PDB file of N, CA and C in Angstrom:
ATOM      1  N   MET V   1     122.970  93.946 143.162  1.00  0.00           N
ATOM      2  CA  MET V   1     122.979  95.514 142.144  1.00  0.00           C
ATOM      3  C   MET V   1     121.003  96.085 142.838  1.00  0.00           C
ATOM      4  N   LYS V   2     121.390  97.083 142.964  1.00  0.00           N
ATOM      5  CA  LYS V   2     120.818  98.384 143.440  1.00  0.00           C
ATOM      6  C   LYS V   2     119.190  98.305 142.734  1.00  0.00           C
ATOM      7  N   MET V   3     117.987  98.312 143.727  1.00  0.00           N
ATOM      8  CA  MET V   3     116.779  98.734 142.727  1.00  0.00           C
ATOM      9  C   MET V   3     116.652  99.291 142.670  1.00  0.00           C
ATOM     10  N   GLN V   4     116.175 100.089 141.171  1.00  0.00           N
ATOM     11  CA  GLN V   4     115.758 101.335 140.776  1.00  0.00           C
ATOM     12  C   GLN V   4     114.561 101.387 140.703  1.00  0.00           C
ATOM     13  N   THR V   5     113.662 102.647 140.782  1.00  0.00           N
ATOM     14  CA  THR V   5     112.172 102.689 140.484  1.00  0.00           C
ATOM     15  C   THR V   5     111.965 103.661 138.845  1.00  0.00           C
ATOM     16  N   TYR V   6     111.576 103.310 137.955  1.00  0.00           N
ATOM     17  CA  TYR V   6     111.585 103.633 136.423  1.00  0.00           C
ATOM     18  C   TYR V   6     109.361 103.454 136.543  1.00  0.00           C
ATOM     19  N   TYR V   7     109.479 104.657 136.026  1.00  0.00           N
ATOM     20  CA  TYR V   7     108.419 105.351 135.857  1.00  0.00           C
ATOM     21  C   TYR V   7     108.182 105.227 134.060  1.00  0.00           C
ATOM     22  N   TYR V   8     107.249 105.296 133.980  1.00  0.00           N
ATOM     23  CA  TYR V   8     106.533 104.927 132.521  1.00  0.00           C
ATOM     24  C   TYR V   8     105.319 105.717 132.001  1.00  0.00           C
ATOM     25  N   VAL V   9     105.125 105.790 130.569  1.00  0.00           N
ATOM     26  CA  VAL V   9     104.078 106.434 129.748  1.00  0.00           C
ATOM     27  C   VAL V   9     103.761 105.162 128.905  1.00  0.00           C
ATOM     28  N   LEU V  10     102.373 104.348 128.832  1.00  0.00           N
ATOM     29  CA  LEU V  10     102.323 103.696 127.896  1.00  0.00           C
ATOM     30  C   LEU V  10     101.336 103.799 127.054  1.00  0.00           C
ATOM     31  N   ALA V  11     101.044 103.692 125.509  1.00  0.00           N
ATOM     32  CA  ALA V  11     100.128 103.890 124.691  1.00  0.00           C
ATOM     33  C   ALA V  11     100.338 102.861 123.908  1.00  0.00           C
ATOM     34  N   SER V  12      99.121 102.708 122.720  1.00  0.00           N
ATOM     35  CA  SER V  12      99.447 102.037 121.551  1.00  0.00           C
ATOM     36  C   SER V  12     100.804 102.212 120.637  1.00  0.00           C
ATOM     37  N   GLN V  13     101.222 101.442 119.683  1.00  0.00           N
ATOM     38  CA  GLN V  13     102.386 102.352 119.228  1.00  0.00           C
ATOM     39  C   GLN V  13     101.990 102.650 118.111  1.00  0.00           C
ATOM     40  N   LYS V  14     100.300 102.702 117.575  1.00  0.00           N
ATOM     41  CA  LYS V  14      99.606 103.016 116.446  1.00  0.00           C
ATOM     42  C   LYS V  14      99.449 105.356 117.217  1.00  0.00           C
ATOM     43  N   PHE V  15      99.474 105.205 118.340  1.00  0.00           N
ATOM     44  CA  PHE V  15      98.758 106.279 118.946  1.00  0.00           C
ATOM     45  C   PHE V  15     100.273 106.941 119.120  1.00  0.00           C
ATOM     46  N   LEU V  16     101.599 106.934 120.037  1.00  0.00           N
ATOM     47  CA  LEU V  16     102.385 106.840 120.488  1.00  0.00           C
ATOM     48  C   LEU V  16     102.915 107.669 119.187  1.00  0.00           C
ATOM     49  N   LEU V  17     103.281 106.392 118.519  1.00  0.00           N
ATOM     50  CA  LEU V  17     104.535 107.195 117.469  1.00  0.00           C
ATOM     51  C   LEU V  17     103.939 107.447 115.619  1.00  0.00           C
ATOM     52  N   GLU V  18     102.139 107.361 115.709  1.00  0.00           N
ATOM     53  CA  GLU V  18     101.677 107.495 114.107  1.00  0.00           C
ATOM     54  C   GLU V  18     101.182 108.761 114.332  1.00  0.00           C
ATOM     55  N   GLU V  19     100.316 108.897 115.343  1.00  0.00           N
ATOM     56  CA  GLU V  19      99.123 109.905 115.782  1.00  0.00           C
ATOM     57  C   GLU V  19     100.030 111.357 116.818  1.00  0.00           C
ATOM     58  N   GLU V  20     101.271 110.681 117.663  1.00  0.00           N
ATOM     59  CA  GLU V  20     101.509 112.052 118.026  1.00  0.00           C
ATOM     60  C   GLU V  20     102.440 112.931 118.004  1.00  0.00           C
ATOM     61  N   PRO V  21     103.031 113.579 117.904  1.00  0.00           N
ATOM     62  CA  PRO V  21     104.753 113.824 117.623  1.00  0.00           C
ATOM     63  C   PRO V  21     105.426 113.303 118.383  1.00  0.00           C
ATOM     64  N   THR V  22     105.726 112.190 119.160  1.00  0.00           N
ATOM     65  CA  THR V  22     106.222 111.941 119.715  1.00  0.00           C
ATOM     66  C   THR V  22     107.593 112.272 119.534  1.00  0.00           C
ATOM     67  N   HIS V  23     108.257 112.098 118.392  1.00  0.00           N
ATOM     68  CA  HIS V  23     109.937 111.661 118.171  1.00  0.00           C
ATOM     69  C   HIS V  23     109.989 112.948 118.436  1.00  0.00           C
ATOM     70  N   GLU V  24     109.542 113.721 117.901  1.00  0.00           N
ATOM     71  CA  GLU V  24     109.583 114.898 118.206  1.00  0.00           C
ATOM     72  C   GLU V  24     110.072 115.618 119.210  1.00  0.00           C
ATOM     73  N   VAL V  25     109.282 115.504 120.471  1.00  0.00           N
ATOM     74  CA  VAL V  25     109.855 115.582 121.608  1.00  0.00           C
ATOM     75  C   VAL V  25     110.697 115.090 122.289  1.00  0.00           C
ATOM     76  N   LEU V  26     110.807 113.687 122.260  1.00  0.00           N
ATOM     77  CA  LEU V  26     112.085 113.000 122.429  1.00  0.00           C
ATOM     78  C   LEU V  26     112.988 113.830 121.907  1.00  0.00           C
ATOM     79  N   LYS V  27     113.025 114.467 120.568  1.00  0.00           N
ATOM     80  CA  LYS V  27     114.481 114.885 119.990  1.00  0.00           C
ATOM     81  C   LYS V  27     114.657 115.853 120.844  1.00  0.00           C
ATOM     82  N   GLU V  28     113.497 116.919 120.758  1.00  0.00           N
ATOM     83  CA  GLU V  28     113.327 118.129 121.507  1.00  0.00           C
ATOM     84  C   GLU V  28     113.982 117.606 123.046  1.00  0.00           C
ATOM     85  N   ARG V  29     113.679 116.378 124.174  1.00  0.00           N
ATOM     86  CA  ARG V  29     114.188 116.479 124.626  1.00  0.00           C
ATOM     87  C   ARG V  29     115.749 115.795 124.994  1.00  0.00           C
ATOM     88  N   THR V  30     116.065 115.164 124.472  1.00  0.00           N
ATOM     89  CA  THR V  30     117.492 114.871 123.796  1.00  0.00           C
ATOM     90  C   THR V  30     118.338 116.032 123.617  1.00  0.00           C
ATOM     91  N   ARG V  31     118.091 117.187 122.750  1.00  0.00           N
ATOM     92  CA  ARG V  31     118.782 117.877 122.606  1.00  0.00           C
ATOM     93  C   ARG V  31     119.090 118.945 123.914  1.00  0.00           C
ATOM     94  N   HIS V  32     117.640 119.268 124.497  1.00  0.00           N
ATOM     95  CA  HIS V  32     117.796 120.002 125.683  1.00  0.00           C
ATOM     96  C   HIS V  32     119.024 119.286 127.046  1.00  0.00           C
ATOM     97  N   TYR V  33     118.992 117.976 126.744  1.00  0.00           N
ATOM     98  CA  TYR V  33     120.174 117.173 127.536  1.00  0.00           C
ATOM     99  C   TYR V  33     121.283 117.063 127.512  1.00  0.00           C
ATOM    100  N   HIS V  34     121.419 117.465 126.577  1.00  0.00           N
ATOM    101  CA  HIS V  34     123.074 117.181 125.538  1.00  0.00           C
ATOM    102  C   HIS V  34     123.590 119.126 126.212  1.00  0.00           C
ATOM    103  N   GLU V  35     122.589 119.855 125.400  1.00  0.00           N
ATOM    104  CA  GLU V  35     122.967 121.264 126.346  1.00  0.00           C
ATOM    105  C   GLU V  35     123.117 121.419 127.493  1.00  0.00           C
ATOM    106  N   GLN V  36     121.958 120.597 128.229  1.00  0.00           N
ATOM    107  CA  GLN V  36     122.101 121.063 129.558  1.00  0.00           C
ATOM    108  C   GLN V  36     123.941 119.772 130.182  1.00  0.00           C
ATOM    109  N   GLU V  37     124.249 119.386 129.530  1.00  0.00           N
ATOM    110  CA  GLU V  37     125.363 118.104 129.678  1.00  0.00           C
ATOM    111  C   GLU V  37     124.731 117.042 130.828  1.00  0.00           C
ATOM    112  N   LYS V  38     123.700 116.708 130.456  1.00  0.00           N
ATOM    113  CA  LYS V  38     122.299 116.216 131.206  1.00  0.00           C
ATOM    114  C   LYS V  38     122.879 114.438 131.260  1.00  0.00           C
ATOM    115  N   GLN V  39     123.381 113.413 131.474  1.00  0.00           N
ATOM    116  CA  GLN V  39     122.519 111.811 131.192  1.00  0.00           C
ATOM    117  C   GLN V  39     121.061 111.866 130.903  1.00  0.00           C
ATOM    118  N   ILE V  40     120.882 111.017 129.641  1.00  0.00           N
ATOM    119  CA  ILE V  40     119.578 110.873 129.001  1.00  0.00           C
ATOM    120  C   ILE V  40     119.002 109.617 130.377  1.00  0.00           C
ATOM    121  N   ASP V  41     117.226 110.325 131.037  1.00  0.00           N
ATOM    122  CA  ASP V  41     117.659 109.487 131.532  1.00  0.00           C
ATOM    123  C   ASP V  41     115.915 108.549 131.311  1.00  0.00           C
ATOM    124  N   PHE V  42     115.489 108.648 129.822  1.00  0.00           N
ATOM    125  CA  PHE V  42     114.340 108.268 129.651  1.00  0.00           C
ATOM    126  C   PHE V  42     114.503 107.067 127.725  1.00  0.00           C
ATOM    127  N   TRP V  43     114.087 106.250 127.683  1.00  0.00           N
ATOM    128  CA  TRP V  43     114.047 105.472 126.532  1.00  0.00           C
ATOM    129  C   TRP V  43     112.773 105.344 126.011  1.00  0.00           C
ATOM    130  N   LEU V  44     113.031 105.022 124.438  1.00  0.00           N
ATOM    131  CA  LEU V  44     111.475 104.591 123.855  1.00  0.00           C
ATOM    132  C   LEU V  44     111.491 103.243 123.791  1.00  0.00           C
ATOM    133  N   VAL V  45     110.777 102.290 124.255  1.00  0.00           N
ATOM    134  CA  VAL V  45     111.016 100.839 124.337  1.00  0.00           C
ATOM    135  C   VAL V  45     109.372 100.271 123.716  1.00  0.00           C
ATOM    136  N   PRO V  46     109.539  99.744 122.635  1.00  0.00           N
ATOM    137  CA  PRO V  46     108.720  98.673 121.545  1.00  0.00           C
ATOM    138  C   PRO V  46     108.428  97.292 122.496  1.00  0.00           C
ATOM    139  N   GLN V  47     106.891  97.599 122.473  1.00  0.00           N
ATOM    140  CA  GLN V  47     106.639  96.125 123.392  1.00  0.00           C
ATOM    141  C   GLN V  47     107.395  95.712 124.243  1.00  0.00           C
ATOM    142  N   PRO V  48     107.240  96.672 125.622  1.00  0.00           N
ATOM    143  CA  PRO V  48     108.304  96.621 126.634  1.00  0.00           C
ATOM    144  C   PRO V  48     107.910  95.185 127.113  1.00  0.00           C
ATOM    145  N   ALA V  49     108.874  94.605 127.847  1.00  0.00           N
ATOM    146  CA  ALA V  49     108.406  93.097 128.521  1.00  0.00           C
ATOM    147  C   ALA V  49     107.636  92.935 129.849  1.00  0.00           C
ATOM    148  N   PHE V  50     108.549  94.316 130.532  1.00  0.00           N
ATOM    149  CA  PHE V  50     107.745  94.692 131.480  1.00  0.00           C
ATOM    150  C   PHE V  50     106.079  94.362 131.640  1.00  0.00           C
ATOM    151  N   LEU V  51     105.838  94.552 130.661  1.00  0.00           N
ATOM    152  CA  LEU V  51     104.292  93.777 130.688  1.00  0.00           C
ATOM    153  C   LEU V  51     103.893  93.082 130.744  1.00  0.00           C
ATOM    154  N   GLU V  52     104.684  91.466 130.541  1.00  0.00           N
ATOM    155  CA  GLU V  52     104.242  90.268 130.777  1.00  0.00           C
ATOM    156  C   GLU V  52     104.022  90.142 131.926  1.00  0.00           C
ATOM    157  N   THR V  53     104.600  90.411 133.036  1.00  0.00           N
ATOM    158  CA  THR V  53     104.997  90.202 134.402  1.00  0.00           C
ATOM    159  C   THR V  53     102.944  90.571 134.534  1.00  0.00           C
ATOM    160  N   PRO V  54     103.658  89.344 135.814  1.00  0.00           N
ATOM    161  CA  PRO V  54     101.826  88.810 136.073  1.00  0.00           C
ATOM    162  C   PRO V  54     101.351  90.978 137.370  1.00  0.00           C
ATOM    163  N   GLN V  55     102.060  91.250 137.949  1.00  0.00           N
ATOM    164  CA  GLN V  55     101.726  92.572 137.980  1.00  0.00           C
ATOM    165  C   GLN V  55     101.392  93.350 136.923  1.00  0.00           C
ATOM    166  N   PHE V  56     101.249  93.389 135.484  1.00  0.00           N
ATOM    167  CA  PHE V  56     101.293  93.999 134.632  1.00  0.00           C
ATOM    168  C   PHE V  56      99.998  93.284 133.719  1.00  0.00           C
ATOM    169  N   THR V  57      99.349  92.134 133.496  1.00  0.00           N
ATOM    170  CA  THR V  57      98.100  91.423 132.888  1.00  0.00           C
ATOM    171  C   THR V  57      97.265  92.423 132.870  1.00  0.00           C
ATOM    172  N   GLU V  58      96.449  93.146 134.016  1.00  0.00           N
ATOM    173  CA  GLU V  58      95.427  94.387 133.558  1.00  0.00           C
ATOM    174  C   GLU V  58      95.996  95.476 132.791  1.00  0.00           C
ATOM    175  N   LEU V  59      96.955  95.719 133.017  1.00  0.00           N
ATOM    176  CA  LEU V  59      97.114  97.062 132.316  1.00  0.00           C
ATOM    177  C   LEU V  59      97.365  96.349 130.839  1.00  0.00           C
ATOM    178  N   LYS V  60      98.337  95.337 130.512  1.00  0.00           N
ATOM    179  CA  LYS V  60      98.659  95.164 129.567  1.00  0.00           C
ATOM    180  C   LYS V  60      96.798  94.438 128.515  1.00  0.00           C
ATOM    181  N   ALA V  61      96.191  93.962 129.532  1.00  0.00           N
ATOM    182  CA  ALA V  61      94.756  93.763 128.764  1.00  0.00           C
ATOM    183  C   ALA V  61      94.349  95.057 128.282  1.00  0.00           C
ATOM    184  N   LYS V  62      94.322  96.397 128.796  1.00  0.00           N
ATOM    185  CA  LYS V  62      93.558  97.249 128.512  1.00  0.00           C
ATOM    186  C   LYS V  62      94.416  97.934 127.590  1.00  0.00           C
ATOM    187  N   CYS V  63      95.165  98.049 127.290  1.00  0.00           N
ATOM    188  CA  CYS V  63      96.342  99.019 126.193  1.00  0.00           C
ATOM    189  C   CYS V  63      96.513  98.192 125.151  1.00  0.00           C
ATOM    190  N   PRO V  64      95.890  98.768 123.985  1.00  0.00           N
ATOM    191  CA  PRO V  64      96.188  98.000 122.447  1.00  0.00           C
ATOM    192  C   PRO V  64      97.186  97.782 122.491  1.00  0.00           C
ATOM    193  N   GLN V  65      98.119  96.377 121.501  1.00  0.00           N
ATOM    194  CA  GLN V  65      99.050  95.843 121.108  1.00  0.00           C
ATOM    195  C   GLN V  65      99.295  96.082 119.923  1.00  0.00           C
ATOM    196  N   PRO V  66     100.769  96.430 119.055  1.00  0.00           N
ATOM    197  CA  PRO V  66     101.360  96.399 120.258  1.00  0.00           C
ATOM    198  C   PRO V  66     101.237  97.591 120.540  1.00  0.00           C
ATOM    199  N   ALA V  67     102.078  97.962 122.243  1.00  0.00           N
ATOM    200  CA  ALA V  67     101.666  98.636 123.342  1.00  0.00           C
ATOM    201  C   ALA V  67     103.767  99.283 122.837  1.00  0.00           C
ATOM    202  N   VAL V  68     104.293 100.383 122.904  1.00  0.00           N
ATOM    203  CA  VAL V  68     105.316 101.427 123.460  1.00  0.00           C
ATOM    204  C   VAL V  68     104.885 101.839 124.438  1.00  0.00           C
ATOM    205  N   ALA V  69     106.310 101.816 125.034  1.00  0.00           N
ATOM    206  CA  ALA V  69     106.206 102.606 126.617  1.00  0.00           C
ATOM    207  C   ALA V  69     107.512 103.664 126.312  1.00  0.00           C
ATOM    208  N   ILE V  70     107.761 104.408 127.352  1.00  0.00           N
ATOM    209  CA  ILE V  70     108.446 105.583 127.208  1.00  0.00           C
ATOM    210  C   ILE V  70     109.151 105.372 128.742  1.00  0.00           C
ATOM    211  N   ILE V  71     109.944 104.992 129.086  1.00  0.00           N
ATOM    212  CA  ILE V  71     110.588 104.239 130.454  1.00  0.00           C
ATOM    213  C   ILE V  71     111.580 105.221 131.256  1.00  0.00           C
ATOM    214  N   SER V  72     111.386 106.550 132.198  1.00  0.00           N
ATOM    215  CA  SER V  72     112.125 107.227 132.670  1.00  0.00           C
ATOM    216  C   SER V  72     112.446 106.481 133.886  1.00  0.00           C
ATOM    217  N   THR V  73     113.694 107.349 134.566  1.00  0.00           N
ATOM    218  CA  THR V  73     114.181 107.474 135.792  1.00  0.00           C
ATOM    219  C   THR V  73     113.363 108.483 137.078  1.00  0.00           C
ATOM    220  N   ASN V  74     113.356 109.533 135.504  1.00  0.00           N
ATOM    221  CA  ASN V  74     112.896 110.569 136.245  1.00  0.00           C
ATOM    222  C   ASN V  74     111.479 110.847 136.346  1.00  0.00           C
ATOM    223  N   PRO V  75     110.912 110.757 137.576  1.00  0.00           N
ATOM    224  CA  PRO V  75     109.155 110.831 137.441  1.00  0.00           C
ATOM    225  C   PRO V  75     107.967 112.012 137.109  1.00  0.00           C
ATOM    226  N   GLN V  76     109.311 113.130 137.257  1.00  0.00           N
ATOM    227  CA  GLN V  76     108.240 114.575 136.472  1.00  0.00           C
ATOM    228  C   GLN V  76     108.444 115.077 134.901  1.00  0.00           C
ATOM    229  N   PHE V  77     109.106 113.892 134.666  1.00  0.00           N
ATOM    230  CA  PHE V  77     108.774 113.945 132.997  1.00  0.00           C
ATOM    231  C   PHE V  77     107.944 112.999 132.432  1.00  0.00           C
ATOM    232  N   ILE V  78     108.238 111.428 133.312  1.00  0.00           N
ATOM    233  CA  ILE V  78     106.796 111.042 132.861  1.00  0.00           C
ATOM    234  C   ILE V  78     105.184 112.037 132.912  1.00  0.00           C
ATOM    235  N   THR V  79     105.525 112.361 134.348  1.00  0.00           N
ATOM    236  CA  THR V  79     104.043 113.710 134.171  1.00  0.00           C
ATOM    237  C   THR V  79     103.771 114.315 133.227  1.00  0.00           C
ATOM    238  N   TRP V  80     105.012 114.526 132.802  1.00  0.00           N
ATOM    239  CA  TRP V  80     104.755 116.240 131.718  1.00  0.00           C
ATOM    240  C   TRP V  80     104.446 115.772 130.470  1.00  0.00           C
ATOM    241  N   LEU V  81     104.860 114.072 130.320  1.00  0.00           N
ATOM    242  CA  LEU V  81     104.793 113.431 129.283  1.00  0.00           C
ATOM    243  C   LEU V  81     103.008 112.856 128.921  1.00  0.00           C
ATOM    244  N   LYS V  82     102.569 112.728 130.810  1.00  0.00           N
ATOM    245  CA  LYS V  82     101.171 112.370 130.947  1.00  0.00           C
ATOM    246  C   LYS V  82     100.032 113.684 130.307  1.00  0.00           C
ATOM    247  N   LEU V  83     101.072 114.542 130.619  1.00  0.00           N
ATOM    248  CA  LEU V  83      99.522 115.795 130.885  1.00  0.00           C
ATOM    249  C   LEU V  83      99.472 116.440 129.410  1.00  0.00           C
ATOM    250  N   ARG V  84     100.822 116.260 128.719  1.00  0.00           N
ATOM    251  CA  ARG V  84     101.097 116.221 127.066  1.00  0.00           C
ATOM    252  C   ARG V  84     100.160 115.214 125.982  1.00  0.00           C
ATOM    253  N   LEU V  85     100.273 114.310 126.368  1.00  0.00           N
ATOM    254  CA  LEU V  85      99.406 112.986 125.536  1.00  0.00           C
ATOM    255  C   LEU V  85      98.235 112.790 125.624  1.00  0.00           C
ATOM    256  N   GLU V  86      98.128 112.973 126.854  1.00  0.00           N
ATOM    257  CA  GLU V  86      96.796 112.382 127.628  1.00  0.00           C
ATOM    258  C   GLU V  86      96.164 110.976 127.704  1.00  0.00           C
ATOM    259  N   TYR V  87      96.010 110.764 126.490  1.00  0.00           N
ATOM    260  CA  TYR V  87      95.568 109.398 126.228  1.00  0.00           C
ATOM    261  C   TYR V  87      96.395 107.778 126.522  1.00  0.00           C
ATOM    262  N   VAL V  88      97.573 107.879 127.770  1.00  0.00           N
ATOM    263  CA  VAL V  88      98.092 107.026 127.692  1.00  0.00           C
ATOM    264  C   VAL V  88      98.021 106.872 129.865  1.00  0.00           C
ATOM    265  N   SER V  89      98.309 105.875 129.696  1.00  0.00           N
ATOM    266  CA  SER V  89      97.974 105.079 130.895  1.00  0.00           C
ATOM    267  C   SER V  89     100.024 105.419 131.705  1.00  0.00           C
ATOM    268  N   THR V  90      99.844 105.660 132.834  1.00  0.00           N
ATOM    269  CA  THR V  90     101.531 105.885 133.507  1.00  0.00           C
ATOM    270  C   THR V  90     101.112 104.608 134.827  1.00  0.00           C
ATOM    271  N   GLY V  91     102.733 104.629 135.423  1.00  0.00           N
ATOM    272  CA  GLY V  91     102.827 103.939 136.608  1.00  0.00           C
ATOM    273  C   GLY V  91     104.340 103.632 136.670  1.00  0.00           C
ATOM    274  N   GLU V  92     104.601 102.869 137.312  1.00  0.00           N
ATOM    275  CA  GLU V  92     105.757 102.460 138.142  1.00  0.00           C
ATOM    276  C   GLU V  92     105.915 101.348 138.132  1.00  0.00           C
ATOM    277  N   PHE V  93     107.413 101.163 138.486  1.00  0.00           N
ATOM    278  CA  PHE V  93     107.725  99.744 139.076  1.00  0.00           C
ATOM    279  C   PHE V  93     109.579  99.598 139.452  1.00  0.00           C
ATOM    280  N   GLN V  94     110.127  98.541 140.151  1.00  0.00           N
ATOM    281  CA  GLN V  94     111.009  98.738 140.561  1.00  0.00           C
ATOM    282  C   GLN V  94     112.318  97.258 139.860  1.00  0.00           C
ATOM    283  N   ALA V  95     113.424  97.649 139.268  1.00  0.00           N
ATOM    284  CA  ALA V  95     113.697  96.905 138.698  1.00  0.00           C
ATOM    285  C   ALA V  95     115.402  96.732 138.700  1.00  0.00           C
ATOM    286  N   PRO V  96     115.702  95.943 138.952  1.00  0.00           N
ATOM    287  CA  PRO V  96     115.718  94.687 138.768  1.00  0.00           C
ATOM    288  C   PRO V  96     115.163  94.065 139.832  1.00  0.00           C
ATOM    289  N   SER V  97     114.900  92.919 139.174  1.00  0.00           N
ATOM    290  CA  SER V  97     113.940  92.237 140.254  1.00  0.00           C
ATOM    291  C   SER V  97     113.339  91.074 139.963  1.00  0.00           C
ATOM    292  N   GLU V  98     112.900  89.677 140.151  1.00  0.00           N
ATOM    293  CA  GLU V  98     112.051  88.935 139.938  1.00  0.00           C
ATOM    294  C   GLU V  98     111.808  88.612 138.967  1.00  0.00           C
ATOM    295  N   THR V  99     110.871  89.393 138.990  1.00  0.00           N
ATOM    296  CA  THR V  99     110.069  89.129 137.653  1.00  0.00           C
ATOM    297  C   THR V  99     110.358  90.147 136.622  1.00  0.00           C
ATOM    298  N   ILE V 100     111.149  90.863 137.102  1.00  0.00           N
ATOM    299  CA  ILE V 100     111.525  92.361 135.859  1.00  0.00           C
ATOM    300  C   ILE V 100     112.933  92.394 136.031  1.00  0.00           C
ATOM    301  N   PRO V 101     113.768  91.309 135.279  1.00  0.00           N
ATOM    302  CA  PRO V 101     115.474  91.439 135.369  1.00  0.00           C
ATOM    303  C   PRO V 101     115.860  92.687 134.664  1.00  0.00           C
ATOM    304  N   ASP V 102     114.639  93.131 133.474  1.00  0.00           N
ATOM    305  CA  ASP V 102     115.909  94.263 133.060  1.00  0.00           C
ATOM    306  C   ASP V 102     114.524  95.452 132.763  1.00  0.00           C
ATOM    307  N   ALA V 103     114.692  96.520 132.612  1.00  0.00           N
ATOM    308  CA  ALA V 103     113.386  97.770 133.225  1.00  0.00           C
ATOM    309  C   ALA V 103     113.296  97.633 131.933  1.00  0.00           C
ATOM    310  N   LEU V 104     114.470  98.021 131.136  1.00  0.00           N
ATOM    311  CA  LEU V 104     114.438  98.431 128.970  1.00  0.00           C
ATOM    312  C   LEU V 104     114.238  97.297 127.965  1.00  0.00           C
ATOM    313  N   ALA V 105     114.099  95.688 128.812  1.00  0.00           N
ATOM    314  CA  ALA V 105     113.731  95.019 127.696  1.00  0.00           C
ATOM    315  C   ALA V 105     113.021  95.015 126.143  1.00  0.00           C
ATOM    316  N   SER V 106     112.734  94.545 125.559  1.00  0.00           N
ATOM    317  CA  SER V 106     111.515  94.451 124.371  1.00  0.00           C
ATOM    318  C   SER V 106     111.530  93.371 124.056  1.00  0.00           C
ATOM    319  N   LEU V 107     110.063  93.162 124.221  1.00  0.00           N
ATOM    320  CA  LEU V 107     109.780  92.015 123.124  1.00  0.00           C
ATOM    321  C   LEU V 107     109.907  92.136 121.615  1.00  0.00           C
ATOM    322  N   ALA V 108     110.071  93.610 121.119  1.00  0.00           N
ATOM    323  CA  ALA V 108     110.054  93.845 120.140  1.00  0.00           C
ATOM    324  C   ALA V 108     110.926  92.901 118.740  1.00  0.00           C
ATOM    325  N   THR V 109     110.899  91.918 118.163  1.00  0.00           N
ATOM    326  CA  THR V 109     111.615  90.892 117.039  1.00  0.00           C
ATOM    327  C   THR V 109     112.472  92.581 116.088  1.00  0.00           C
ATOM    328  N   VAL V 110     114.188  92.414 116.204  1.00  0.00           N
ATOM    329  CA  VAL V 110     114.149  93.390 115.234  1.00  0.00           C
ATOM    330  C   VAL V 110     114.581  93.058 113.939  1.00  0.00           C
ATOM    331  N   SER V 111     113.539  93.856 112.988  1.00  0.00           N
ATOM    332  CA  SER V 111     113.598  93.261 111.907  1.00  0.00           C
ATOM    333  C   SER V 111     114.358  94.284 111.024  1.00  0.00           C
TER     334      SER V 111
END
Protein backbone atom coordinates (compact mmCIF):
# COMPACT_ATOMS: atom_id res chain seq x y z
CA MET A 1 0.00 0.00 0.00
CA LYS A 2 1.33 3.40 -1.00
CA MET A 3 2.15 5.92 1.72
CA GLN A 4 0.06 9.05 1.64
CA THR A 5 0.77 12.37 3.33
CA TYR A 6 -2.06 13.57 5.53
CA TYR A 7 -2.31 17.12 6.83
CA TYR A 8 -4.24 18.06 9.92
CA VAL A 9 -5.67 20.83 12.03
CA LEU A 10 -5.92 19.83 15.68
CA ALA A 11 -7.76 21.52 18.52
CA SER A 12 -9.86 20.72 21.53
CA GLN A 13 -13.31 19.35 20.80
CA LYS A 14 -14.81 22.24 22.76
CA PHE A 15 -13.04 24.82 20.59
CA LEU A 16 -13.56 23.18 17.20
CA LEU A 17 -17.11 21.91 17.65
CA GLU A 18 -18.66 24.36 20.12
CA GLU A 19 -16.86 27.70 19.93
CA GLU A 20 -16.13 27.79 16.21
CA PRO A 21 -18.57 27.40 13.29
CA THR A 22 -16.57 24.41 12.04
CA HIS A 23 -19.64 22.44 10.96
CA GLU A 24 -20.73 25.34 8.75
CA VAL A 25 -17.28 25.52 7.16
CA LEU A 26 -17.22 21.78 6.45
CA LYS A 27 -20.79 21.79 5.17
CA GLU A 28 -19.97 24.65 2.79
CA ARG A 29 -16.80 22.88 1.67
CA THR A 30 -18.72 19.63 1.05
CA ARG A 31 -21.34 21.49 -1.00
CA HIS A 32 -18.58 23.16 -3.03
CA TYR A 33 -16.93 19.78 -3.72
CA HIS A 34 -20.23 18.28 -4.88
CA GLU A 35 -20.79 21.18 -7.25
CA GLN A 36 -17.29 20.71 -8.65
CA GLU A 37 -17.82 16.92 -8.72
CA LYS A 38 -14.67 16.65 -6.63
CA GLN A 39 -14.01 13.78 -4.29
CA ILE A 40 -14.11 14.64 -0.57
CA ASP A 41 -10.53 14.79 0.74
CA PHE A 42 -11.11 15.86 4.34
CA TRP A 43 -12.52 14.18 7.42
CA LEU A 44 -13.45 15.25 10.94
CA VAL A 45 -11.92 12.76 13.36
CA PRO A 46 -12.77 12.91 17.06
CA GLN A 47 -9.99 11.76 19.38
CA PRO A 48 -7.64 10.90 16.51
CA ALA A 49 -5.62 7.75 17.06
CA PHE A 50 -2.49 9.20 15.43
CA LEU A 51 -2.05 11.33 18.59
CA GLU A 52 -1.22 8.16 20.53
CA THR A 53 1.96 7.52 18.55
CA PRO A 54 5.37 8.45 20.00
CA GLN A 55 5.96 11.17 17.41
CA PHE A 56 2.88 13.05 18.67
CA THR A 57 3.38 12.74 22.45
CA GLU A 58 4.33 16.40 22.80
CA LEU A 59 1.49 17.64 20.63
CA LYS A 60 -1.05 15.55 22.52
CA ALA A 61 0.25 16.94 25.83
CA LYS A 62 -0.26 20.49 24.53
CA CYS A 63 -3.76 20.03 23.17
CA PRO A 64 -6.73 20.08 25.57
CA GLN A 65 -8.51 16.71 25.50
CA PRO A 66 -10.68 15.39 24.07
CA ALA A 67 -9.11 16.56 20.84
CA VAL A 68 -10.59 16.69 17.36
CA ALA A 69 -8.67 16.71 14.10
CA ILE A 70 -9.68 17.70 10.63
CA ILE A 71 -7.52 15.52 8.43
CA SER A 72 -7.05 16.11 4.72
CA THR A 73 -4.89 15.08 1.81
CA ASN A 74 -5.10 18.69 0.61
CA PRO A 75 -2.45 20.93 2.26
CA GLN A 76 -4.05 24.14 0.93
CA PHE A 77 -7.31 23.35 2.70
CA ILE A 78 -5.51 22.82 6.02
CA THR A 79 -3.58 26.08 5.57
CA TRP A 80 -6.85 27.87 4.86
CA LEU A 81 -8.46 26.34 7.96
CA LYS A 82 -5.47 27.33 10.09
CA LEU A 83 -5.82 30.95 8.97
CA ARG A 84 -9.54 30.87 9.61
CA LEU A 85 -9.49 29.14 12.99
CA GLU A 86 -6.26 30.62 14.37
CA TYR A 87 -5.88 28.72 17.67
CA VAL A 88 -5.15 25.32 16.22
CA SER A 89 -2.10 23.13 15.72
CA THR A 90 -1.28 21.92 12.25
CA GLY A 91 1.10 19.36 10.87
CA GLU A 92 1.39 16.32 8.71
CA PHE A 93 2.13 12.63 8.87
CA GLN A 94 2.51 9.65 6.56
CA ALA A 95 0.16 6.70 6.62
CA PRO A 96 -0.26 3.81 6.52
CA SER A 97 2.87 3.22 8.59
CA GLU A 98 4.10 1.07 11.46
CA THR A 99 2.79 3.53 14.04
CA ILE A 100 -0.19 4.89 12.10
CA PRO A 101 -1.89 2.03 10.22
CA ASP A 102 -5.08 4.06 9.66
CA ALA A 103 -4.84 7.83 9.20
CA LEU A 104 -8.51 8.35 10.05
CA ALA A 105 -8.78 6.05 13.06
CA SER A 106 -10.58 7.46 16.08
CA LEU A 107 -10.40 6.44 19.73
CA ALA A 108 -13.81 7.92 20.42
CA THR A 109 -16.34 5.40 21.53
CA VAL A 110 -19.52 5.50 19.56
CA SER A 111 -22.35 6.31 21.94
